[in-house]
PDB file of C-alpha atoms in Angstrom:
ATOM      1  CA  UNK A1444     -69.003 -29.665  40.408  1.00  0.00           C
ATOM      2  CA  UNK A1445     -67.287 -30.574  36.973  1.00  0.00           C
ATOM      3  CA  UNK A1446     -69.455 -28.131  35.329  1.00  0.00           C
ATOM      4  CA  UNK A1447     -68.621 -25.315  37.536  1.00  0.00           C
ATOM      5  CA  UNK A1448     -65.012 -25.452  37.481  1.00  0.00           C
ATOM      6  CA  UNK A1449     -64.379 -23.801  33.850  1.00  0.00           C
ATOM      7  CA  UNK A1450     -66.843 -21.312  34.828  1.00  0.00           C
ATOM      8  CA  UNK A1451     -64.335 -20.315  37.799  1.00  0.00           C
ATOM      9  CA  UNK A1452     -61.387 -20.441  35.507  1.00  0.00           C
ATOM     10  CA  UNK A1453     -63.141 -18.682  33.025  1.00  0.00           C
ATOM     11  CA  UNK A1454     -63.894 -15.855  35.812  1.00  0.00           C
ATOM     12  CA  UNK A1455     -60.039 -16.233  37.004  1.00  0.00           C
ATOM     13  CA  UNK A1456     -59.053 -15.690  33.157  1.00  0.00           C
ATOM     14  CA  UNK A1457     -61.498 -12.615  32.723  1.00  0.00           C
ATOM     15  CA  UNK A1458     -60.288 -11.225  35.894  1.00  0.00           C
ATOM     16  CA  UNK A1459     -56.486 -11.468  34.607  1.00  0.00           C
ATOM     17  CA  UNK A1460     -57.793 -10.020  31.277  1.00  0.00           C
ATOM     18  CA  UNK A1461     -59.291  -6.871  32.931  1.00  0.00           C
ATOM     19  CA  UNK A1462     -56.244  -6.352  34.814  1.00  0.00           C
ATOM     20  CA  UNK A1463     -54.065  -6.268  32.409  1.00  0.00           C
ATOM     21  CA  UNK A1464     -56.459  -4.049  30.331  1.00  0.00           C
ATOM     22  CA  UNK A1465     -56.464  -1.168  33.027  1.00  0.00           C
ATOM     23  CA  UNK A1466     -52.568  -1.718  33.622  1.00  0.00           C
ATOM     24  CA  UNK A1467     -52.396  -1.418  29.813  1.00  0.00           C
ATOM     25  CA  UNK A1468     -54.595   2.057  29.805  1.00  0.00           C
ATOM     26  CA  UNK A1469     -52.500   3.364  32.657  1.00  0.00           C
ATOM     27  CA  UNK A1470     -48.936   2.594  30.645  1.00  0.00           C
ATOM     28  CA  UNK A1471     -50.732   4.664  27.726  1.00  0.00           C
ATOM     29  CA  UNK A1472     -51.855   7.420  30.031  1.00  0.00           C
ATOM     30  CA  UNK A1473     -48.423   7.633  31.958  1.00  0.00           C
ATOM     31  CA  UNK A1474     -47.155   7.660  27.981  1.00  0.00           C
ATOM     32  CA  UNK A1475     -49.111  10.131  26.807  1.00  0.00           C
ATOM     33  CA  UNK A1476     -48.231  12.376  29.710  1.00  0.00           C
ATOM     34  CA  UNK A1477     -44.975  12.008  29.432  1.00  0.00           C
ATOM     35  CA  UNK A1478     -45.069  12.806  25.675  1.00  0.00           C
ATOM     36  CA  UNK A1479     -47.041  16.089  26.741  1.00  0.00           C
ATOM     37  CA  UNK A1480     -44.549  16.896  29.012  1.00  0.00           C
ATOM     38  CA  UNK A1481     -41.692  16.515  26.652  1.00  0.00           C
ATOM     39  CA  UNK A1482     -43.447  18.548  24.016  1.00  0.00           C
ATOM     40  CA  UNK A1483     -43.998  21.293  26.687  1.00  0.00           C
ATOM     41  CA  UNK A1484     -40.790  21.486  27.606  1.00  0.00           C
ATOM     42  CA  UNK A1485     -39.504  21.267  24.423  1.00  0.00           C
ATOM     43  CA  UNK A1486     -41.696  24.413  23.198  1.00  0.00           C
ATOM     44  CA  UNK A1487     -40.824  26.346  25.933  1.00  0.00           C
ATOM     45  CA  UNK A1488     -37.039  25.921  25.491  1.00  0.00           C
ATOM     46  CA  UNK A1489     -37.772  26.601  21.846  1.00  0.00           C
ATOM     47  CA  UNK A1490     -39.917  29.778  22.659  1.00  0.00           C
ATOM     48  CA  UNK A1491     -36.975  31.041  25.046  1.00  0.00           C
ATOM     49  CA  UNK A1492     -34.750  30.840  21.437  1.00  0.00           C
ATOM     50  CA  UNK A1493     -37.176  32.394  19.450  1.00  0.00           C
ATOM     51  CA  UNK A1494     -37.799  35.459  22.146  1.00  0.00           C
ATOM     52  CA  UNK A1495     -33.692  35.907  21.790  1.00  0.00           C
ATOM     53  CA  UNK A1496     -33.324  37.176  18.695  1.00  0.00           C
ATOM     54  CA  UNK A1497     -36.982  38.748  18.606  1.00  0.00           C
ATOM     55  CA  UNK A1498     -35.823  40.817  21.532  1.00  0.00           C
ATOM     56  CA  UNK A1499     -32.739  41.987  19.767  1.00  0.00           C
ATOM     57  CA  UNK A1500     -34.473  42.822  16.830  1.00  0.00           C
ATOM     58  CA  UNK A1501     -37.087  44.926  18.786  1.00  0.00           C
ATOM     59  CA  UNK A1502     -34.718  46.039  20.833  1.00  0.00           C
ATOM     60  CA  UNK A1503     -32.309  47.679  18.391  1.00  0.00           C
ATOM     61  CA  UNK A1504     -35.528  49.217  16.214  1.00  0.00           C
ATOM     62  CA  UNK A1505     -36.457  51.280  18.778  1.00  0.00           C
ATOM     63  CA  UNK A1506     -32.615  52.629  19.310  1.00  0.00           C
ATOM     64  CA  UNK A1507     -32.474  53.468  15.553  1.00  0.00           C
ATOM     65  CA  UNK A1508     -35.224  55.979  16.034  1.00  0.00           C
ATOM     66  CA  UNK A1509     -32.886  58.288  17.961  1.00  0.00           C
ATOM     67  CA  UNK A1510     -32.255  60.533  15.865  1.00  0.00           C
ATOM     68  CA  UNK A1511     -29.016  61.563  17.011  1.00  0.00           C
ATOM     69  CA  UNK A1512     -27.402  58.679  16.553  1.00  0.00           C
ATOM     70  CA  UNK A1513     -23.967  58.362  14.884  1.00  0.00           C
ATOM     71  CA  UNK A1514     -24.135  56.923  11.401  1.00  0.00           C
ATOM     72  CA  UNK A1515     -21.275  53.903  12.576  1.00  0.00           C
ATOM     73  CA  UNK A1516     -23.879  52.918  15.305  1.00  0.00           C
ATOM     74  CA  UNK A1517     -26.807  53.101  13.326  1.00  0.00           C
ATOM     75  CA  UNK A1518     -25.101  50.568  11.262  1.00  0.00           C
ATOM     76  CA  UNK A1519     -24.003  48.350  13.946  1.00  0.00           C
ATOM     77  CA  UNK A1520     -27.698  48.349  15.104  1.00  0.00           C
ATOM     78  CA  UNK A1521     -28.901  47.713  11.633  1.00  0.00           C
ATOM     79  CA  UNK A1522     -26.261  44.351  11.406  1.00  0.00           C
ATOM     80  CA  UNK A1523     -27.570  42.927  14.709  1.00  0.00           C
ATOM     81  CA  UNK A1524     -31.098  43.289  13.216  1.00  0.00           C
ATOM     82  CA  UNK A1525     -30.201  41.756  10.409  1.00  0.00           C
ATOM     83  CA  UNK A1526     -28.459  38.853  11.923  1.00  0.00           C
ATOM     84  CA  UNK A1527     -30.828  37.909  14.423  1.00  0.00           C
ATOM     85  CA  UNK A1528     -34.030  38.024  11.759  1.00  0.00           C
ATOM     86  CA  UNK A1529     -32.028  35.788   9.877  1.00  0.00           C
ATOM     87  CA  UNK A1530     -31.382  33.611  12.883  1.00  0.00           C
ATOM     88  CA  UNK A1531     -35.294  33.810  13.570  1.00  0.00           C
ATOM     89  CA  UNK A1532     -36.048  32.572   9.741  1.00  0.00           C
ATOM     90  CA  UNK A1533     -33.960  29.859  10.365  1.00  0.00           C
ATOM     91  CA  UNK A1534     -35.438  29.394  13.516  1.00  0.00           C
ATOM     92  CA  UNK A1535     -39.210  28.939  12.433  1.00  0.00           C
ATOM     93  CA  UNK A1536     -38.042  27.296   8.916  1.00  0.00           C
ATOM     94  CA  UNK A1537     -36.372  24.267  11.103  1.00  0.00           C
ATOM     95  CA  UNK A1538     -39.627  24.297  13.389  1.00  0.00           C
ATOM     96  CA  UNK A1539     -41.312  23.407  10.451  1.00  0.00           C
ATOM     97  CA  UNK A1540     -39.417  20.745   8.894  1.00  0.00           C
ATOM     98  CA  UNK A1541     -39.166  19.397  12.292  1.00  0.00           C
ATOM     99  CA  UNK A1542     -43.207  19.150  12.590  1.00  0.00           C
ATOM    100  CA  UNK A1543     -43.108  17.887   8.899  1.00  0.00           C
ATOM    101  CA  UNK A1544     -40.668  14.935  10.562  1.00  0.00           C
ATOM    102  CA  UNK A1545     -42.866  13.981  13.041  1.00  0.00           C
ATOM    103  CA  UNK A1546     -45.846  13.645  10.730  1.00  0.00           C
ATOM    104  CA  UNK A1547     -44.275  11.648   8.225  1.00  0.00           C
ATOM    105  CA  UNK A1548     -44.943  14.316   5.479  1.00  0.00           C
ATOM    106  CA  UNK A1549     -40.950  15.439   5.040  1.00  0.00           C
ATOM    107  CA  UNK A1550     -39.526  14.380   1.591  1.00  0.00           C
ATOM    108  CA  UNK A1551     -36.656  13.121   0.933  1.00  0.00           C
ATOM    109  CA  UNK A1552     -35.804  13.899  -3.383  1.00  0.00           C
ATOM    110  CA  UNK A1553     -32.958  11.967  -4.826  1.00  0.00           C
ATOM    111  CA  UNK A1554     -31.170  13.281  -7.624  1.00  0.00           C
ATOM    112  CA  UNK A1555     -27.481  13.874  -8.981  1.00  0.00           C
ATOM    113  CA  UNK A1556     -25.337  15.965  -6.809  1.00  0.00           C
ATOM    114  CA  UNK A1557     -21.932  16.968  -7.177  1.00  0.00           C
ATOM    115  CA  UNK A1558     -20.979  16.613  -4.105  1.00  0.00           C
ATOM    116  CA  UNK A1559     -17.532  18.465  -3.950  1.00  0.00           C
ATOM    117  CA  UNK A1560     -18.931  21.501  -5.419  1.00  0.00           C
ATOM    118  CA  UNK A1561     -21.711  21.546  -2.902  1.00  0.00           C
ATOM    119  CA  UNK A1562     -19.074  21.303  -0.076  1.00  0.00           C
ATOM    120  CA  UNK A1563     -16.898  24.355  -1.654  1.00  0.00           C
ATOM    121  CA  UNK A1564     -20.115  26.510  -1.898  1.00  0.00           C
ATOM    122  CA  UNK A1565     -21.357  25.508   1.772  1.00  0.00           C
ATOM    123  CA  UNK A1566     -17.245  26.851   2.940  1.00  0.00           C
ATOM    124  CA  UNK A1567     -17.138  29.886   1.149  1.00  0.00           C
ATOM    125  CA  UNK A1568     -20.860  30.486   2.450  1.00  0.00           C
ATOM    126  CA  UNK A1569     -19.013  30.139   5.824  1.00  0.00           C
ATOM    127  CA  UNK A1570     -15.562  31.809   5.035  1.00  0.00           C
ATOM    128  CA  UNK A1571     -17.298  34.893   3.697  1.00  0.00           C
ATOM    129  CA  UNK A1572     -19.505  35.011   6.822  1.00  0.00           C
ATOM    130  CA  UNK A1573     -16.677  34.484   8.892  1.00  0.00           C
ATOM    131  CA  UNK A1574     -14.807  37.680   7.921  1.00  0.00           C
ATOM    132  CA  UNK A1575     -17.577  39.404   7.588  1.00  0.00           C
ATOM    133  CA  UNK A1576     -18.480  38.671  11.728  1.00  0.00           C
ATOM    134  CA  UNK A1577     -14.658  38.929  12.684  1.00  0.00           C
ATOM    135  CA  UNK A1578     -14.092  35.163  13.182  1.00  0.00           C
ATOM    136  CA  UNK A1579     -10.695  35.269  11.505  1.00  0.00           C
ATOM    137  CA  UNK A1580      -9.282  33.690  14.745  1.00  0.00           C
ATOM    138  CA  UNK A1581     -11.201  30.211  13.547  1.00  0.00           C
ATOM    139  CA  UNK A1582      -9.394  28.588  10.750  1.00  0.00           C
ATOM    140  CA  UNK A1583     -11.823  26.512   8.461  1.00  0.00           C
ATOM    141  CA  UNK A1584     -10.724  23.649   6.556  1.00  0.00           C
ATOM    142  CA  UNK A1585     -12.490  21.556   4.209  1.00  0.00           C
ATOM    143  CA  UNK A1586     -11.227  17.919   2.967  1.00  0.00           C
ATOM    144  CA  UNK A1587     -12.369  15.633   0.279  1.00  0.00           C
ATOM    145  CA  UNK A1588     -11.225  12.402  -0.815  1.00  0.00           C
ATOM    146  CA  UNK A1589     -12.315  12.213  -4.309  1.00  0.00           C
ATOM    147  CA  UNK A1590     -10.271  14.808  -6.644  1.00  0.00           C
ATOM    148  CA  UNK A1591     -12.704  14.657  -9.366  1.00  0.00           C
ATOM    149  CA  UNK A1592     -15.098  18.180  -9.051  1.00  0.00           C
ATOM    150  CA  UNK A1593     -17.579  16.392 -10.856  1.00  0.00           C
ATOM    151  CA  UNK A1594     -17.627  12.992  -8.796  1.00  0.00           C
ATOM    152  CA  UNK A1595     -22.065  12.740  -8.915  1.00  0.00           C
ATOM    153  CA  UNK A1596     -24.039  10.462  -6.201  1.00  0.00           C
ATOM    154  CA  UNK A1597     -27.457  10.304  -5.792  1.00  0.00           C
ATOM    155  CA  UNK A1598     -28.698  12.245  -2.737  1.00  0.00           C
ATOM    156  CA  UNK A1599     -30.861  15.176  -1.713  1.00  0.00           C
ATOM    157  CA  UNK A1600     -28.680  18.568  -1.975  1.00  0.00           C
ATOM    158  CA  UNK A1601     -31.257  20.461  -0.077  1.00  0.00           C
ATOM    159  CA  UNK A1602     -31.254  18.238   2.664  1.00  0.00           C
ATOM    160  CA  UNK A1603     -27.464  17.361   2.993  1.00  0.00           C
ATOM    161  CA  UNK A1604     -26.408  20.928   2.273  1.00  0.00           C
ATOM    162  CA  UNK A1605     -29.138  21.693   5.557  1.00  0.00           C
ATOM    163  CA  UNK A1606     -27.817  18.951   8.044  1.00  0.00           C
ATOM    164  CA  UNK A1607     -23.829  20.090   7.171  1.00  0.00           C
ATOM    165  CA  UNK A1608     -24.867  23.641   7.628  1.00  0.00           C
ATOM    166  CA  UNK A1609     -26.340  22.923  11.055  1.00  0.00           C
ATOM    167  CA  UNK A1610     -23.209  21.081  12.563  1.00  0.00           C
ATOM    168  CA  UNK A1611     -20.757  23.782  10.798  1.00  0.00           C
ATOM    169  CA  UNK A1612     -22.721  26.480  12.733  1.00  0.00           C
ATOM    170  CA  UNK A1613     -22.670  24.208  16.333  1.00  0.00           C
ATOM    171  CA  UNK A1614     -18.934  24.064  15.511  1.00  0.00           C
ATOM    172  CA  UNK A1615     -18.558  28.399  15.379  1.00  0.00           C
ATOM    173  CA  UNK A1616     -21.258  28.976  17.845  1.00  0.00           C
ATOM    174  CA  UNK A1617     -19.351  26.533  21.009  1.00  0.00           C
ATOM    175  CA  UNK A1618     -15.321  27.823  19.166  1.00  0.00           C
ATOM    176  CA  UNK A1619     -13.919  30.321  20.407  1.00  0.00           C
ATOM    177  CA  UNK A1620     -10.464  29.635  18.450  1.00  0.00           C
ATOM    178  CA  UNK A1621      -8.593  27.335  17.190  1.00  0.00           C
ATOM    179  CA  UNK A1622      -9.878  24.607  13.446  1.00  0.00           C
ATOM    180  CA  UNK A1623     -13.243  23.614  12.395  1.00  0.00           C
ATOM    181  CA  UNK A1624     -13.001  20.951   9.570  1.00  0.00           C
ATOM    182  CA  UNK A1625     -15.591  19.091   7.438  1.00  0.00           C
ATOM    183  CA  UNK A1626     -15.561  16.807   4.383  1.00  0.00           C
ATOM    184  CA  UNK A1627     -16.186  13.277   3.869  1.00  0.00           C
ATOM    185  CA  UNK A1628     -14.550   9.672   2.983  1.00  0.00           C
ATOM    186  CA  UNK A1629     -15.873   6.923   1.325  1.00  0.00           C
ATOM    187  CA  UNK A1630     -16.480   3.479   2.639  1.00  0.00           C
ATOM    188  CA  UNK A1631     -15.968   1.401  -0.184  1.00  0.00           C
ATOM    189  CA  UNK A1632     -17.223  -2.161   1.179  1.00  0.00           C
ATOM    190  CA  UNK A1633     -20.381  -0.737   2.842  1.00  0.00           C
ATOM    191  CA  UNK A1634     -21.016   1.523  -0.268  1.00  0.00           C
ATOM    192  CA  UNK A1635     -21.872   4.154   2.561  1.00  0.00           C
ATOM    193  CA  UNK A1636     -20.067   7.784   2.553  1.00  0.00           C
ATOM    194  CA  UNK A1637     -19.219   9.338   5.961  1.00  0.00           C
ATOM    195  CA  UNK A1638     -19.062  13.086   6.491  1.00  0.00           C
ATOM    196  CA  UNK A1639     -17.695  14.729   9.342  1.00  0.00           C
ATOM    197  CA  UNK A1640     -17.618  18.382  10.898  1.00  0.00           C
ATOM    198  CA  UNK A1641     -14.617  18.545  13.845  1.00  0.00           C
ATOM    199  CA  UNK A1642     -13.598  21.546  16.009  1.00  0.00           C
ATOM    200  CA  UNK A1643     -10.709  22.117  18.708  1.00  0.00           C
ATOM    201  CA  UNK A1644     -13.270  23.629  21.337  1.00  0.00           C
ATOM    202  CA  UNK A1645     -13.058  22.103  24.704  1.00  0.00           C
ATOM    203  CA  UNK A1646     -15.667  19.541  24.321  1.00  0.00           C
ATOM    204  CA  UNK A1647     -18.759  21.181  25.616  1.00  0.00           C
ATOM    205  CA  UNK A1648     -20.594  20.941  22.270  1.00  0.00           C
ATOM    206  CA  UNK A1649     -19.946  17.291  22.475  1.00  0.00           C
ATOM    207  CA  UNK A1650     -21.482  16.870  26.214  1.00  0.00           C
ATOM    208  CA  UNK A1651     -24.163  18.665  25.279  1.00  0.00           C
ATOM    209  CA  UNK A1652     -25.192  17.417  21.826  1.00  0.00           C
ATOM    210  CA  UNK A1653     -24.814  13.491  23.462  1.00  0.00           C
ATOM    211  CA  UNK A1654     -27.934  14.446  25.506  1.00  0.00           C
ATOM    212  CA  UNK A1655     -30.043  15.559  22.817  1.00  0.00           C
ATOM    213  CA  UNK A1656     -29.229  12.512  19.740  1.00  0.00           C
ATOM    214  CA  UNK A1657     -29.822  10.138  22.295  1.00  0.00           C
ATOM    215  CA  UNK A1658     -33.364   8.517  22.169  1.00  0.00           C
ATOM    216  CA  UNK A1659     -36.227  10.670  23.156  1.00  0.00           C
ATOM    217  CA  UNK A1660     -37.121   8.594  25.351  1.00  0.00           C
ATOM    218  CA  UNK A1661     -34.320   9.634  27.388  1.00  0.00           C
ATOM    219  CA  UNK A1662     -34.948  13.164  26.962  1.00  0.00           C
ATOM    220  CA  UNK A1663     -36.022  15.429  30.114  1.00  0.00           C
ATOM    221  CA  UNK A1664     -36.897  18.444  27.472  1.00  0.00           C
ATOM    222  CA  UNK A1665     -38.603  20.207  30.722  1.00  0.00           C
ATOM    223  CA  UNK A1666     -35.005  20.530  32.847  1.00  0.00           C
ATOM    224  CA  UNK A1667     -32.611  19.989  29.992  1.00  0.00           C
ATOM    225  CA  UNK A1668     -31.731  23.373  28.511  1.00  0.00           C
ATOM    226  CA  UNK A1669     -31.292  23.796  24.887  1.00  0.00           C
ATOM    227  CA  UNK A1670     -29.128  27.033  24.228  1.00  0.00           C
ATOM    228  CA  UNK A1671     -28.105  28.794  21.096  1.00  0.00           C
ATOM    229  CA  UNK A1672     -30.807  26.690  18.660  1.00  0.00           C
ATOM    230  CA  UNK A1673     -28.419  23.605  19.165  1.00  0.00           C
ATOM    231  CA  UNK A1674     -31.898  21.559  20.145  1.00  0.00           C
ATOM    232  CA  UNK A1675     -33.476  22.191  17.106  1.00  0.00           C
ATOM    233  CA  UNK A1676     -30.547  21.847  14.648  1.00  0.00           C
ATOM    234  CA  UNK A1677     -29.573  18.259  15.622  1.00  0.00           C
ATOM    235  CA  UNK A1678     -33.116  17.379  16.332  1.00  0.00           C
ATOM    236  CA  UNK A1679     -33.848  18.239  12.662  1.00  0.00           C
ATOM    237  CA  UNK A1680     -30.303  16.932  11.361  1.00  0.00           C
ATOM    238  CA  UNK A1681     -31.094  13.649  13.160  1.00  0.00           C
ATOM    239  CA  UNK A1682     -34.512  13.560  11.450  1.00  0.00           C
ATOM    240  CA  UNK A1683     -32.829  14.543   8.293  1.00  0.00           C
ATOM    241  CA  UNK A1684     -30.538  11.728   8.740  1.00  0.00           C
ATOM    242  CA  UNK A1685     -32.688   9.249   9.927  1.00  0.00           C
ATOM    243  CA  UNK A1686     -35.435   9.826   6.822  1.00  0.00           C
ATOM    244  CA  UNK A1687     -32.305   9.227   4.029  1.00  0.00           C
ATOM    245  CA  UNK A1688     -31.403   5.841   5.597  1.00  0.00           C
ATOM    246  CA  UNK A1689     -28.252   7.222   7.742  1.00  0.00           C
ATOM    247  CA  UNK A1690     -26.948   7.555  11.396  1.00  0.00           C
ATOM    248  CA  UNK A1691     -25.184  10.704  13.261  1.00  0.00           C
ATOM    249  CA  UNK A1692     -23.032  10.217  16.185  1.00  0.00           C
ATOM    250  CA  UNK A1693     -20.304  12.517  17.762  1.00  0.00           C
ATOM    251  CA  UNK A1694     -16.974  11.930  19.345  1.00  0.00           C
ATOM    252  CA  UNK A1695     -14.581  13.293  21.205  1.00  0.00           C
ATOM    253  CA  UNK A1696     -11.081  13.983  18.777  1.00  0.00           C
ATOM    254  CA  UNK A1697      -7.478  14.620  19.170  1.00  0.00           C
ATOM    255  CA  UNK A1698      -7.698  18.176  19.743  1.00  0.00           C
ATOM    256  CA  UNK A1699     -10.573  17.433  22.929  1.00  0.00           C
ATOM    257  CA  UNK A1700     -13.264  19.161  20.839  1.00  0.00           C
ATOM    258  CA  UNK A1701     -16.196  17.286  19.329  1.00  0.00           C
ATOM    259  CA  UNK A1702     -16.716  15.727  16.172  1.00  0.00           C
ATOM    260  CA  UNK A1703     -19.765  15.108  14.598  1.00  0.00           C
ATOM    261  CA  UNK A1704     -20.400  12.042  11.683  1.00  0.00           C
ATOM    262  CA  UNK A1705     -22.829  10.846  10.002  1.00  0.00           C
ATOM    263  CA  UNK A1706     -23.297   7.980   8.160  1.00  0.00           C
ATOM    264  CA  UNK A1707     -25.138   7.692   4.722  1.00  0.00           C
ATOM    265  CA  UNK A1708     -25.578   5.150   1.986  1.00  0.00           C
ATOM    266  CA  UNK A1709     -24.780   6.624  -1.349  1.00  0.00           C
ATOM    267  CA  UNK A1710     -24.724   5.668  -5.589  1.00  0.00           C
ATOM    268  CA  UNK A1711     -22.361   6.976  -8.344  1.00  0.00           C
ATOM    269  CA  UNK A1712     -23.683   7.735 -11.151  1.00  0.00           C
ATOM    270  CA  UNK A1713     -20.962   6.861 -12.669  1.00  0.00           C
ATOM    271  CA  UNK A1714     -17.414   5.164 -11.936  1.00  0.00           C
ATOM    272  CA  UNK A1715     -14.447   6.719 -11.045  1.00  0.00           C
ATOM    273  CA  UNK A1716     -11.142   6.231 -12.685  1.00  0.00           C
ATOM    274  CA  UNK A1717      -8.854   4.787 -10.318  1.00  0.00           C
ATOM    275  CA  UNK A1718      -6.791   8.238 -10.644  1.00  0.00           C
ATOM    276  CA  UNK A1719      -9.363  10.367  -9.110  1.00  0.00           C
ATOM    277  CA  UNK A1720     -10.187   8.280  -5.755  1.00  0.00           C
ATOM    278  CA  UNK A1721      -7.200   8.452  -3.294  1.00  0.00           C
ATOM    279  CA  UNK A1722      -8.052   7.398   0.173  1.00  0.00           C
ATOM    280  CA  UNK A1723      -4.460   8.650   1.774  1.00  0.00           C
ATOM    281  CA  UNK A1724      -4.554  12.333   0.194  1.00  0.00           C
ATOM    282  CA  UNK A1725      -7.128  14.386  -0.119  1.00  0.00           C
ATOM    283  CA  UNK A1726      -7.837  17.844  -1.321  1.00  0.00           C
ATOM    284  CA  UNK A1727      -7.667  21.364   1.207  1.00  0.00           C
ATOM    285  CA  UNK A1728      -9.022  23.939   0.985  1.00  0.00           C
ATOM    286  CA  UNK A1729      -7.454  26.458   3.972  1.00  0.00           C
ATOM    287  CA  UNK A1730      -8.534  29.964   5.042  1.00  0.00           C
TER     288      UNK A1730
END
């Protein structure tokens, strides 16, 4: 009787162990379909994007074969095609960085960047753009806090100019009037610098963009709509982000519009002179 009574507890403990196995197994097939799902969703929000501008570019190709058609239209039709190729490029390039994320194979390449001169090219980018699409209605500011134009940290251009781009363009695609504003401060103690990207709109870029930076986890990609590429830009700026040891957040600001930040740990390459870092004024640029 002594004899059989580890056996029996030995059976007891097997039987526990098999049950937990097959709980186990369903978790990871409940996971995996889940994960499936997401990504299925996910693509087919992202195919509805990429059919948008595809449609407009096949769309307006087949008006400029009329042959009567005024030379001022034919231009307008050639502008649309224009813009909404380039909107596809960017598209399918940010598709692929994205799938370049999730494997692990993205690269993040340190090296000396001026980072005020990389700011100034990424607004007049967007100030030429915006007269150019009639978007004089939407003042853009830009706002540094170190004066020196050749104040260097380590960081990847690319990658930084990519992320800022992506917020500036949330901020003009959900504005219909009013400030967007972007720049950075410094944060000394934590040796971290923060850069920001704020608008006056009425919040609905922040609503929406709170859905899609919160874990994926948390993420219904199947019901939750993704309009105007904002899912793939802050899914790639987050990855961005995350890869170069940072954090992106948005709040709501004084004008009830959104404002985006993110958070990332920086070098100088070399000191600054106590002259050139003022944290109360810092330098404008208005348009």
């Amino acid at each position: 009787m002594k004899e059989s009574l580890p056996y029996n507890e030995l059976l007891t403990y097997v039987a526990k162990l098999e049950s937990k196995v097959i709980q186990l197994e369903r978790q990871v097939e409940e996971g995996r379909k889940k994960s499936e799902q997401l990504k299925t969703g996910f693509l087919s929000n992202i195919s509805h994007e990429i059919r948008t501008p595809m449609n407009a570019i096949l769309g307006f190709s087949s008006l400029l074969n009329d042959q009567h058609l005024p030379g001022n239209k034919r231009e307008e039709y050639m502008n649309h095609i224009t813009q909404s190729s380039a909107k596809l490029l960017n598209m399918v390039d940010a598709m692929i960085d994205i799938s370049l994320i999730e494997g692990g194979q993205l690269k993040i390449s340190l090296e000396e960047c001026r980072i005020n001169q990389l700011l100034k090219d990424i607004y007049h980018n967007f100030n030429i753009d915006r007269h150019r699409s009639g978007r004089n209605h939407i003042a853009l500011l830009l706002t540094v806090q170190v004066k020196d134009d050749d104040f260097l940290i380590y960081t990847d251009p690319f990658r930084l100019n990519q992320v800022i781009t992506n917020l500036i363009t949330n901020a003009f695609n959900y504005s219909d009037k009013g400030i967007i504003e972007f720049g950075y401060f410094l944060e000394g103690e934590n040796d971290r610098i923060t850069f920001f990207v704020t608008d006056s709109g009425k919040g609905v870029l922040k609503e929406k963009s709170k859905v899609i930076l919160e874990s994926i986890d948390n993420i219904n990609y199947s019901t939750q709509k993704i309009e105007g590429g904002l899912g793939l830009g802050l899914t790639l700026s987050r990855g961005i982000i995350k890869l170069m040891g940072g954090k992106i957040w948005v709040e709501e600001n004084v004008f009830n519009g959104s404002t985006f930040k993110f958070s990332l740990p920086y070098r100088i390459v070399r000191e600054m002179g106590s002259n050139q870092l003022n944290p109360f004024i810092s330098k404008m640029f208005i348009a």
